PDB file of C-alpha atoms in Angstrom:
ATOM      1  CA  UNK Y   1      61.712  89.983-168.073  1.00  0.00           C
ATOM      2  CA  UNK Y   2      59.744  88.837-171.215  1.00  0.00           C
ATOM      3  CA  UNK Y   3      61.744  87.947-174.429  1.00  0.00           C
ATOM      4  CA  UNK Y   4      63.398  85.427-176.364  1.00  0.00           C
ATOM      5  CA  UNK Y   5      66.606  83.632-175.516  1.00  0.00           C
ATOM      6  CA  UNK Y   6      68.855  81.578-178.032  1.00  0.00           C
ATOM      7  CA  UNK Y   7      71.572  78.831-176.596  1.00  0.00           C
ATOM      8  CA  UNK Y   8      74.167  78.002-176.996  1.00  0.00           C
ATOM      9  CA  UNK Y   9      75.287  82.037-178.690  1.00  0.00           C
ATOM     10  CA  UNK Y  10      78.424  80.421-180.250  1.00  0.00           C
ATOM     11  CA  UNK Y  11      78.507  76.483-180.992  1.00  0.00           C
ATOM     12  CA  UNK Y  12      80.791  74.297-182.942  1.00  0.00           C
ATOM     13  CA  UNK Y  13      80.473  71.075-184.785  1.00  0.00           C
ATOM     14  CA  UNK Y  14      82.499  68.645-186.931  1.00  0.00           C
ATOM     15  CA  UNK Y  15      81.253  67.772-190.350  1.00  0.00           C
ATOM     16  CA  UNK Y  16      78.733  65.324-190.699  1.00  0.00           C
ATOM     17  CA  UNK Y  17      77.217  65.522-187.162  1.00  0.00           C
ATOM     18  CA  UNK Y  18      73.399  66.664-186.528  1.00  0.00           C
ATOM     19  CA  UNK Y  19      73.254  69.820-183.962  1.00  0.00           C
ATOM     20  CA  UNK Y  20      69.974  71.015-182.185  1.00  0.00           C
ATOM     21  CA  UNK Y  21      69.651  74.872-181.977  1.00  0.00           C
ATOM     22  CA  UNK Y  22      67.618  76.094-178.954  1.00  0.00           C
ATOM     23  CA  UNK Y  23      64.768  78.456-178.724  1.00  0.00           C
ATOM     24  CA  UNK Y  24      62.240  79.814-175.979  1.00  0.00           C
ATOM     25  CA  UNK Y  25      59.978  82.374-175.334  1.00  0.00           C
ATOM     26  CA  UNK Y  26      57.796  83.196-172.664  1.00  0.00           C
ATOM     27  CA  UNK Y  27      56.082  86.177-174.208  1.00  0.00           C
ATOM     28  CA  UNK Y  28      53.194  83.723-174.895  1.00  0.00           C
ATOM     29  CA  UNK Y  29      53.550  84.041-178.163  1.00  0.00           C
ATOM     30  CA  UNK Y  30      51.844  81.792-181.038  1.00  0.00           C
ATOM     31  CA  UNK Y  31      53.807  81.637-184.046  1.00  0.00           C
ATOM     32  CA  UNK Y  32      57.636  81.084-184.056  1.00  0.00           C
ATOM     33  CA  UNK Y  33      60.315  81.031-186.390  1.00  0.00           C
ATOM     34  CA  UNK Y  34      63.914  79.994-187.322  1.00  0.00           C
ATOM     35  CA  UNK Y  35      65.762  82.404-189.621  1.00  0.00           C
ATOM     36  CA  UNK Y  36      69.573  82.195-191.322  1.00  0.00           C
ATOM     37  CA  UNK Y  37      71.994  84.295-191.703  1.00  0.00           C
ATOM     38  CA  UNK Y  38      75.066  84.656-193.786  1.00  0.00           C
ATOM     39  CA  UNK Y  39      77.884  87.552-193.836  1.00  0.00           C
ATOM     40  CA  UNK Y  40      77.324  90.899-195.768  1.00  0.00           C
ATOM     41  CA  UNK Y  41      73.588  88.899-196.204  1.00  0.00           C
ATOM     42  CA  UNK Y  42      69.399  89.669-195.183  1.00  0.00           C
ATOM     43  CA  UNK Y  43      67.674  86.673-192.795  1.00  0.00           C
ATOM     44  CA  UNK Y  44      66.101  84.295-195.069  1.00  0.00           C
ATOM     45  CA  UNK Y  45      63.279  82.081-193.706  1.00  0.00           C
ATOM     46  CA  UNK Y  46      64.004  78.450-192.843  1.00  0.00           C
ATOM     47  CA  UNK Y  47      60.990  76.932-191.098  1.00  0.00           C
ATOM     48  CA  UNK Y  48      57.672  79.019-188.716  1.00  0.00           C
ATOM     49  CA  UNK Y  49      55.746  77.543-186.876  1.00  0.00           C
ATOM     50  CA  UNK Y  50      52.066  79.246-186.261  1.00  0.00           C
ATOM     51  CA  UNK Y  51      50.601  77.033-183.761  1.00  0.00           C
ATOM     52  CA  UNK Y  52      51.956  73.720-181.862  1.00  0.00           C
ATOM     53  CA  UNK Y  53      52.625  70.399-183.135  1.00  0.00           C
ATOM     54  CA  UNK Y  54      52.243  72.385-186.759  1.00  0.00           C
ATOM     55  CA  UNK Y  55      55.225  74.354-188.457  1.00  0.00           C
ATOM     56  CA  UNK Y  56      56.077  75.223-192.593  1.00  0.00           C
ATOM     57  CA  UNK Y  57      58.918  75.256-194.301  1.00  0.00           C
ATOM     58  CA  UNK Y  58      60.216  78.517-195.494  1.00  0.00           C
ATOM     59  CA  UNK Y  59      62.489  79.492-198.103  1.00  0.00           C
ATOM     60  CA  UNK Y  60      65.424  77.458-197.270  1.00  0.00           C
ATOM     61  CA  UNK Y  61      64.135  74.559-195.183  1.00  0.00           C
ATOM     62  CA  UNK Y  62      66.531  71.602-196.927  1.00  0.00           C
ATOM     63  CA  UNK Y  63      68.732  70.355-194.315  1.00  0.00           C
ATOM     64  CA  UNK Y  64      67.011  71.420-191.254  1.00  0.00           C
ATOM     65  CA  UNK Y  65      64.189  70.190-188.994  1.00  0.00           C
ATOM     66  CA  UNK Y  66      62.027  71.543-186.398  1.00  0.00           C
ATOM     67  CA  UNK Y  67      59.599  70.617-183.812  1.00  0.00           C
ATOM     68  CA  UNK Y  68      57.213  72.313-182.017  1.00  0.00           C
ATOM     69  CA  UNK Y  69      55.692  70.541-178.784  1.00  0.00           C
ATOM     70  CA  UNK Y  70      55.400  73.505-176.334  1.00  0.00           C
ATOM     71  CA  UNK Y  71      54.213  77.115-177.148  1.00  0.00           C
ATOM     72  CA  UNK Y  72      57.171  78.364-175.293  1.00  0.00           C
ATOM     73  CA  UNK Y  73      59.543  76.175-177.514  1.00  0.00           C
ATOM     74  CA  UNK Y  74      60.628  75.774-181.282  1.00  0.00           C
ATOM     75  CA  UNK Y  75      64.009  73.984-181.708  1.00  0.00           C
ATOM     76  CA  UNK Y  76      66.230  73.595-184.937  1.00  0.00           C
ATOM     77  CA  UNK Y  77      67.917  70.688-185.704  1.00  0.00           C
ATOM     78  CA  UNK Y  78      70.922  71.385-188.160  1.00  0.00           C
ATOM     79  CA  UNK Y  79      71.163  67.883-189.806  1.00  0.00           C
ATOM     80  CA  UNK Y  80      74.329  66.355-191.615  1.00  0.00           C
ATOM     81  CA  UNK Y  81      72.382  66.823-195.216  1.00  0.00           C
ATOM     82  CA  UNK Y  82      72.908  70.495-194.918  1.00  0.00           C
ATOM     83  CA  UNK Y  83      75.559  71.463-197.158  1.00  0.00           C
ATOM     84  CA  UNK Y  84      76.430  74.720-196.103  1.00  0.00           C
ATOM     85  CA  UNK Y  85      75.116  75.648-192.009  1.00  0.00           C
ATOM     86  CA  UNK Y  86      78.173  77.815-191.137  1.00  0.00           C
ATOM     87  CA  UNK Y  87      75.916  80.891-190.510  1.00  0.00           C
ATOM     88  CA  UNK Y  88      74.442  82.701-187.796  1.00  0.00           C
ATOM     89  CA  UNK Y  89      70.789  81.564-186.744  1.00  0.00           C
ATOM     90  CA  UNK Y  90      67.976  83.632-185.412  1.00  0.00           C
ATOM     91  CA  UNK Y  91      64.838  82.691-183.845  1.00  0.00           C
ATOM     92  CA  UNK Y  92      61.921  84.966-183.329  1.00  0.00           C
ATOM     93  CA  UNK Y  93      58.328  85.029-182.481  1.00  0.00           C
ATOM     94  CA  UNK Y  94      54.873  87.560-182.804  1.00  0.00           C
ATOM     95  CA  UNK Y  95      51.253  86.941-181.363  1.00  0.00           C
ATOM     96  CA  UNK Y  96      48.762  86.360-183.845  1.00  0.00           C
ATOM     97  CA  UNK Y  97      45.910  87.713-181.885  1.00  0.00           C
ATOM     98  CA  UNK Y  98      45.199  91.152-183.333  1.00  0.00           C
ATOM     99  CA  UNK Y  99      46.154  93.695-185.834  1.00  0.00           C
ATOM    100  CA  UNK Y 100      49.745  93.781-186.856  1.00  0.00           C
ATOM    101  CA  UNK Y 101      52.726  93.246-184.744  1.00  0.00           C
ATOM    102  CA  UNK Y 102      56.113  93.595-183.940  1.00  0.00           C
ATOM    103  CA  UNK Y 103      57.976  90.208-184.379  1.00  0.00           C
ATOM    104  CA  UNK Y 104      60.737  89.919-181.735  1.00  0.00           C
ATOM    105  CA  UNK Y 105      64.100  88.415-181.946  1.00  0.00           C
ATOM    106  CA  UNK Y 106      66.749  86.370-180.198  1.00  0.00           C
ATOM    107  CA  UNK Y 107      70.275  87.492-179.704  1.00  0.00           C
ATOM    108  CA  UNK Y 108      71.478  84.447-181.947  1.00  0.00           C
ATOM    109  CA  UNK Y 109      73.635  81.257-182.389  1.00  0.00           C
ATOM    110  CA  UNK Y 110      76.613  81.420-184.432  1.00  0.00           C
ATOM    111  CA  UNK Y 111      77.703  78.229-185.552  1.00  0.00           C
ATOM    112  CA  UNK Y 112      80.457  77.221-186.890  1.00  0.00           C
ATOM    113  CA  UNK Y 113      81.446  73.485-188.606  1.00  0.00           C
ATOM    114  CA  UNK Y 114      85.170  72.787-188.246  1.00  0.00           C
TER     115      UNK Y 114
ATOM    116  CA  UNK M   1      55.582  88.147-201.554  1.00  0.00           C
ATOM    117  CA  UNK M   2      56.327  91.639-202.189  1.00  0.00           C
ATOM    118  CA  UNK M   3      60.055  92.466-202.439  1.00  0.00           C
ATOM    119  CA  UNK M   4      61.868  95.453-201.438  1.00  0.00           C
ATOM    120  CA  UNK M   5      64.642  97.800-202.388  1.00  0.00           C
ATOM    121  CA  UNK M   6      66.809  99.647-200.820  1.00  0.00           C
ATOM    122  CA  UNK M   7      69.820 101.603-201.364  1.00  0.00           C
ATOM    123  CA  UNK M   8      73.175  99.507-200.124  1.00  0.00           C
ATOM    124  CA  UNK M   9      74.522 102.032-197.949  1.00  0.00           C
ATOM    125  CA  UNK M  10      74.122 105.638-196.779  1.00  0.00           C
ATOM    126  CA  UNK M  11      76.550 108.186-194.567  1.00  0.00           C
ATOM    127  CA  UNK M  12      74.888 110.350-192.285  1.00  0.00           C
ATOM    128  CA  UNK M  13      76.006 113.248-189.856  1.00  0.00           C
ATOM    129  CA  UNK M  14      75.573 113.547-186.290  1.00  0.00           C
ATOM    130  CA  UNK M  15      72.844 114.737-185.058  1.00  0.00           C
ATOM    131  CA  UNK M  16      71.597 115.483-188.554  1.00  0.00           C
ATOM    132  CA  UNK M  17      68.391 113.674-189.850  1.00  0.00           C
ATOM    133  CA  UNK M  18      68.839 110.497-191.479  1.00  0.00           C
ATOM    134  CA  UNK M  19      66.316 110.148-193.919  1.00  0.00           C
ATOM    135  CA  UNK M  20      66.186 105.932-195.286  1.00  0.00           C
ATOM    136  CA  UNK M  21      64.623 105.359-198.299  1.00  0.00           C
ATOM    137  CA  UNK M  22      62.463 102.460-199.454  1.00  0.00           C
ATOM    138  CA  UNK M  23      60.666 101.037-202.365  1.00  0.00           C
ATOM    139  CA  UNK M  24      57.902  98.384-202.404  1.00  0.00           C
ATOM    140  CA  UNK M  25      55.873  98.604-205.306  1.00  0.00           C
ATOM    141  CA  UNK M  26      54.337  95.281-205.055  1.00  0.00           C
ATOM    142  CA  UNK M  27      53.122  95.435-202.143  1.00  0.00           C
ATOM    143  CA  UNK M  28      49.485  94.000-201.709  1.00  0.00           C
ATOM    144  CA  UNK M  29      46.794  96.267-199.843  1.00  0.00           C
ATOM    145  CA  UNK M  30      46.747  94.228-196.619  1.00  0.00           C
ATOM    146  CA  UNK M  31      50.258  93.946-196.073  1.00  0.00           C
ATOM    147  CA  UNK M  32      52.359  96.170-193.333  1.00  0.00           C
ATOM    148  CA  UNK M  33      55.453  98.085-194.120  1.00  0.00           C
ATOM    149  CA  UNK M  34      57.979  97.753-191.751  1.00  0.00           C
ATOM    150  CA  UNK M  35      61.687  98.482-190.102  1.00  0.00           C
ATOM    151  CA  UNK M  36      64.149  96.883-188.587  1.00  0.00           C
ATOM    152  CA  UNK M  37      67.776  97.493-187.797  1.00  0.00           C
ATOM    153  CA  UNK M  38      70.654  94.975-187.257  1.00  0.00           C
ATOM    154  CA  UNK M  39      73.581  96.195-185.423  1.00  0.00           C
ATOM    155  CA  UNK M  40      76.437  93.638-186.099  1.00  0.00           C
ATOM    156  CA  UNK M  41      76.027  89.945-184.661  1.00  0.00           C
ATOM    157  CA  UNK M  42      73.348  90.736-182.735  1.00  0.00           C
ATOM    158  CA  UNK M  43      69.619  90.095-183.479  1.00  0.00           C
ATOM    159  CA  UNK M  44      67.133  92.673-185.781  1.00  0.00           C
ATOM    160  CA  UNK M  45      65.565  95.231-183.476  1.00  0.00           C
ATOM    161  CA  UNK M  46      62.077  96.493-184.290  1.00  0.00           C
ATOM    162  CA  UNK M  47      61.914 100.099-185.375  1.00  0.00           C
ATOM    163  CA  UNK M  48      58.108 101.098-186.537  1.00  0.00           C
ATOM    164  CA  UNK M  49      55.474  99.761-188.791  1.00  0.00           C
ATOM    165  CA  UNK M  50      52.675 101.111-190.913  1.00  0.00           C
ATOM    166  CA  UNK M  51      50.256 100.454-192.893  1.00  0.00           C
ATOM    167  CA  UNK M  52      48.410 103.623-194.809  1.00  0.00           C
ATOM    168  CA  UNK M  53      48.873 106.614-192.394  1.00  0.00           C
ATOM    169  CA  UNK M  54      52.297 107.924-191.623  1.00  0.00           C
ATOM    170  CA  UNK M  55      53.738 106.833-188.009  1.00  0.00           C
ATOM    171  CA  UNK M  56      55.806 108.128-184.988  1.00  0.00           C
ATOM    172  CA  UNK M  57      57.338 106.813-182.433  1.00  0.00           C
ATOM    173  CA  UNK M  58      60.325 107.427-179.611  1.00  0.00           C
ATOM    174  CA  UNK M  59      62.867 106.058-181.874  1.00  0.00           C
ATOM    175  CA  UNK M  60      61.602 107.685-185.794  1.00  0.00           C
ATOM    176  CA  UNK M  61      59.124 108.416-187.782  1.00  0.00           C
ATOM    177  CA  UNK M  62      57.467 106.807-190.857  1.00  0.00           C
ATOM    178  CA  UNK M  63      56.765 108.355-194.366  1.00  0.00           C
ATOM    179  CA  UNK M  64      54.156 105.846-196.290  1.00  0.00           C
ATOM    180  CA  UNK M  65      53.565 107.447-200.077  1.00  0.00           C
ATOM    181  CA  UNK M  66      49.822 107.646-200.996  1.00  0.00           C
ATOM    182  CA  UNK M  67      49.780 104.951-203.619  1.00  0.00           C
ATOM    183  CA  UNK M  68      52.130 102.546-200.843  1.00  0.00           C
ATOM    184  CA  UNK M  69      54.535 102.025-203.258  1.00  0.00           C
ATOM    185  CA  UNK M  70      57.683 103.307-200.943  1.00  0.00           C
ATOM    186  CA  UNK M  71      58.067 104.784-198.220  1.00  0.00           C
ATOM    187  CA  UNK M  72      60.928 107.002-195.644  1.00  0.00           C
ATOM    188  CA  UNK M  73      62.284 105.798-192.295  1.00  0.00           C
ATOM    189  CA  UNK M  74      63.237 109.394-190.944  1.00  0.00           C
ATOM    190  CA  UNK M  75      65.487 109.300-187.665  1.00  0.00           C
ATOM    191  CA  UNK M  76      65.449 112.663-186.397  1.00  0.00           C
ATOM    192  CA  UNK M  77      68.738 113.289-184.858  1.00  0.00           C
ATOM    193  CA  UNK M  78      71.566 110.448-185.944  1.00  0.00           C
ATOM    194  CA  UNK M  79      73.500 109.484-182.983  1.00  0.00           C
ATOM    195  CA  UNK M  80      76.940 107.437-183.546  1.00  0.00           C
ATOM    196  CA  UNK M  81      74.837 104.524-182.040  1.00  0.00           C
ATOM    197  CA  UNK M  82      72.769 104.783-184.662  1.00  0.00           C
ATOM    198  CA  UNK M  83      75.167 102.635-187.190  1.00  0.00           C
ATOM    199  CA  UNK M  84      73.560 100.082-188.356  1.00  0.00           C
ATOM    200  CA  UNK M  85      72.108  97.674-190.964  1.00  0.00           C
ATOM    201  CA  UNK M  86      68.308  99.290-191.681  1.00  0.00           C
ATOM    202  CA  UNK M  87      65.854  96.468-193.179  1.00  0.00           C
ATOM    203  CA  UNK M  88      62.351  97.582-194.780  1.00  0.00           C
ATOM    204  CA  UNK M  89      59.928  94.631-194.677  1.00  0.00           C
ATOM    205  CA  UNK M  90      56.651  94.010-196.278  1.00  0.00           C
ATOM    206  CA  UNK M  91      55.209  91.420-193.614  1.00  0.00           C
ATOM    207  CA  UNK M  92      52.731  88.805-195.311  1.00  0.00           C
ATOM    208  CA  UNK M  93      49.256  88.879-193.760  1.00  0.00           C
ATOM    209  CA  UNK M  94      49.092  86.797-190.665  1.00  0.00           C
ATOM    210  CA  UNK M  95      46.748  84.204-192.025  1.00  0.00           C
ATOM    211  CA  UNK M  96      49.887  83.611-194.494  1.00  0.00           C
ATOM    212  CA  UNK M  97      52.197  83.077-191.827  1.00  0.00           C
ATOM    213  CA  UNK M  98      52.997  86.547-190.867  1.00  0.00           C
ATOM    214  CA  UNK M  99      56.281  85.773-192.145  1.00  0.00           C
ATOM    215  CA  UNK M 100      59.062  88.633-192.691  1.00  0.00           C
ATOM    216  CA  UNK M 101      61.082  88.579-196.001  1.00  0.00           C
ATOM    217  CA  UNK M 102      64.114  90.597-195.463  1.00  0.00           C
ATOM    218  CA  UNK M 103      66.316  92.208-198.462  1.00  0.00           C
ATOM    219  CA  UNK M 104      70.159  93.591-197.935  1.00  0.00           C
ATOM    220  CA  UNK M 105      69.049  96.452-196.120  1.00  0.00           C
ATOM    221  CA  UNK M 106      70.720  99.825-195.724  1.00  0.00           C
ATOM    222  CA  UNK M 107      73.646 100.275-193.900  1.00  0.00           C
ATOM    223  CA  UNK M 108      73.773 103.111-192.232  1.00  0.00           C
ATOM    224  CA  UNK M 109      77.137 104.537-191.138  1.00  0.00           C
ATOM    225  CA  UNK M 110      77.010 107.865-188.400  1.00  0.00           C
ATOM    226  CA  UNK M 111      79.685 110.078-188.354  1.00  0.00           C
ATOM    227  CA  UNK M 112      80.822 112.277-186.478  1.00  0.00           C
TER     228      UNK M 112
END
């Protein structure tokens, strides 16, 4: 089956320690991108990606990094200099070939610093 | 980017139609409206999109207002596994980054 997978779904770190989020597709699709979530909260927009070895930061891109070697792959590295990442993170994807459409989703990772 | 509002939350009964309302009065001419629903820690699942005309599909239907300044996600019969959080999305052009800007959505509660 097509889609989106997210790993680890739950993941916990100690203050002050960088933690790589993982994220693949295999729909073939072009762009890619990382979104945060907080309780009772919307997704807001940390860092897309459009095309490999190219991604943008979003709306809340301070304390996170991404990379983007392989279509299939876009991973996000939580680093120490964000203040807040307790949150759950979703990664999703959408073809840019023609008109609109549908962006799919991951199931998540929750993560958690202790 | 345009923005979007929507009322916090709404009850609905079973098998009655929920009707979700939407406003978007910003929203450029080249820009798709569209939905989304979140049920809890798990990720958004696409509903519908439009653009101008009004839309249907297996799971609703979509009311766009002449001048595109709001719109109606209409689910036809409300089942209890309908409760969820409902997000309407203007998406940004794809040559912008096709990026979705979500607001706090509707939650939508299903009773019985």
């Amino acid at each position: 089956d097509g889609g989106i997978t997210q790993s680890p779904k739950y993941l916990f770190r100690k203050e002050g320690q960088n933690v790589t989020l993982s994220c693949e597709q295999n729909l073939n699709h072009d762009a890619m991108y990382w979104y945060r979530q907080d309780p009772g909260q919307g997704l807001r927009l940390i860092y897309y990606s459009q095309i490999v070895n190219d991604f943008q930061k979003g709306d809340i891109a301070e304390g996170y990094s991404v990379s983007r070697e392989k279509k299939e792959s876009f991973p996000l590295t939580v680093t120490s200099a964000q203040k807040n990442p307790t949150a759950f993170y979703l990664c999703a994807s959408i073809t840019t070939s023609g008109g609109a459409n549908e962006q799919f989703f991951g199931p998540g990772t929750r993560l958690t610093v202790l | 980017d345009a923005k979007t509002t929507q009322p916090p939350s709404m009850d609905c009964a079973e098998g009655r139609a929920a009707n979700l309302p939407c406003n978007h009065s910003t929203i450029s001419g080249n820009e798709y409206v569209y939905w989304y629903r979140q049920i809890h820690s798990q990720g958004p699942q696409y509903i519908i999109h439009g653009l101008k005309n009004n839309e249907t599909n297996e799971m609703a239907s979509l009311i766009i207002t002449e001048d595109r300044k709001s719109s109606t996600l209409i689910l036809p019969h409300a089942t209890l596994r309908d409760t969820a959080v409902y997000y309407c999305i203007v998406r940004a052009p794809l040559y912008q980054g096709g990026k979705l800007i979500f607001g706090q959505g509707t939650e939508l509660s299903v009773k019985p």
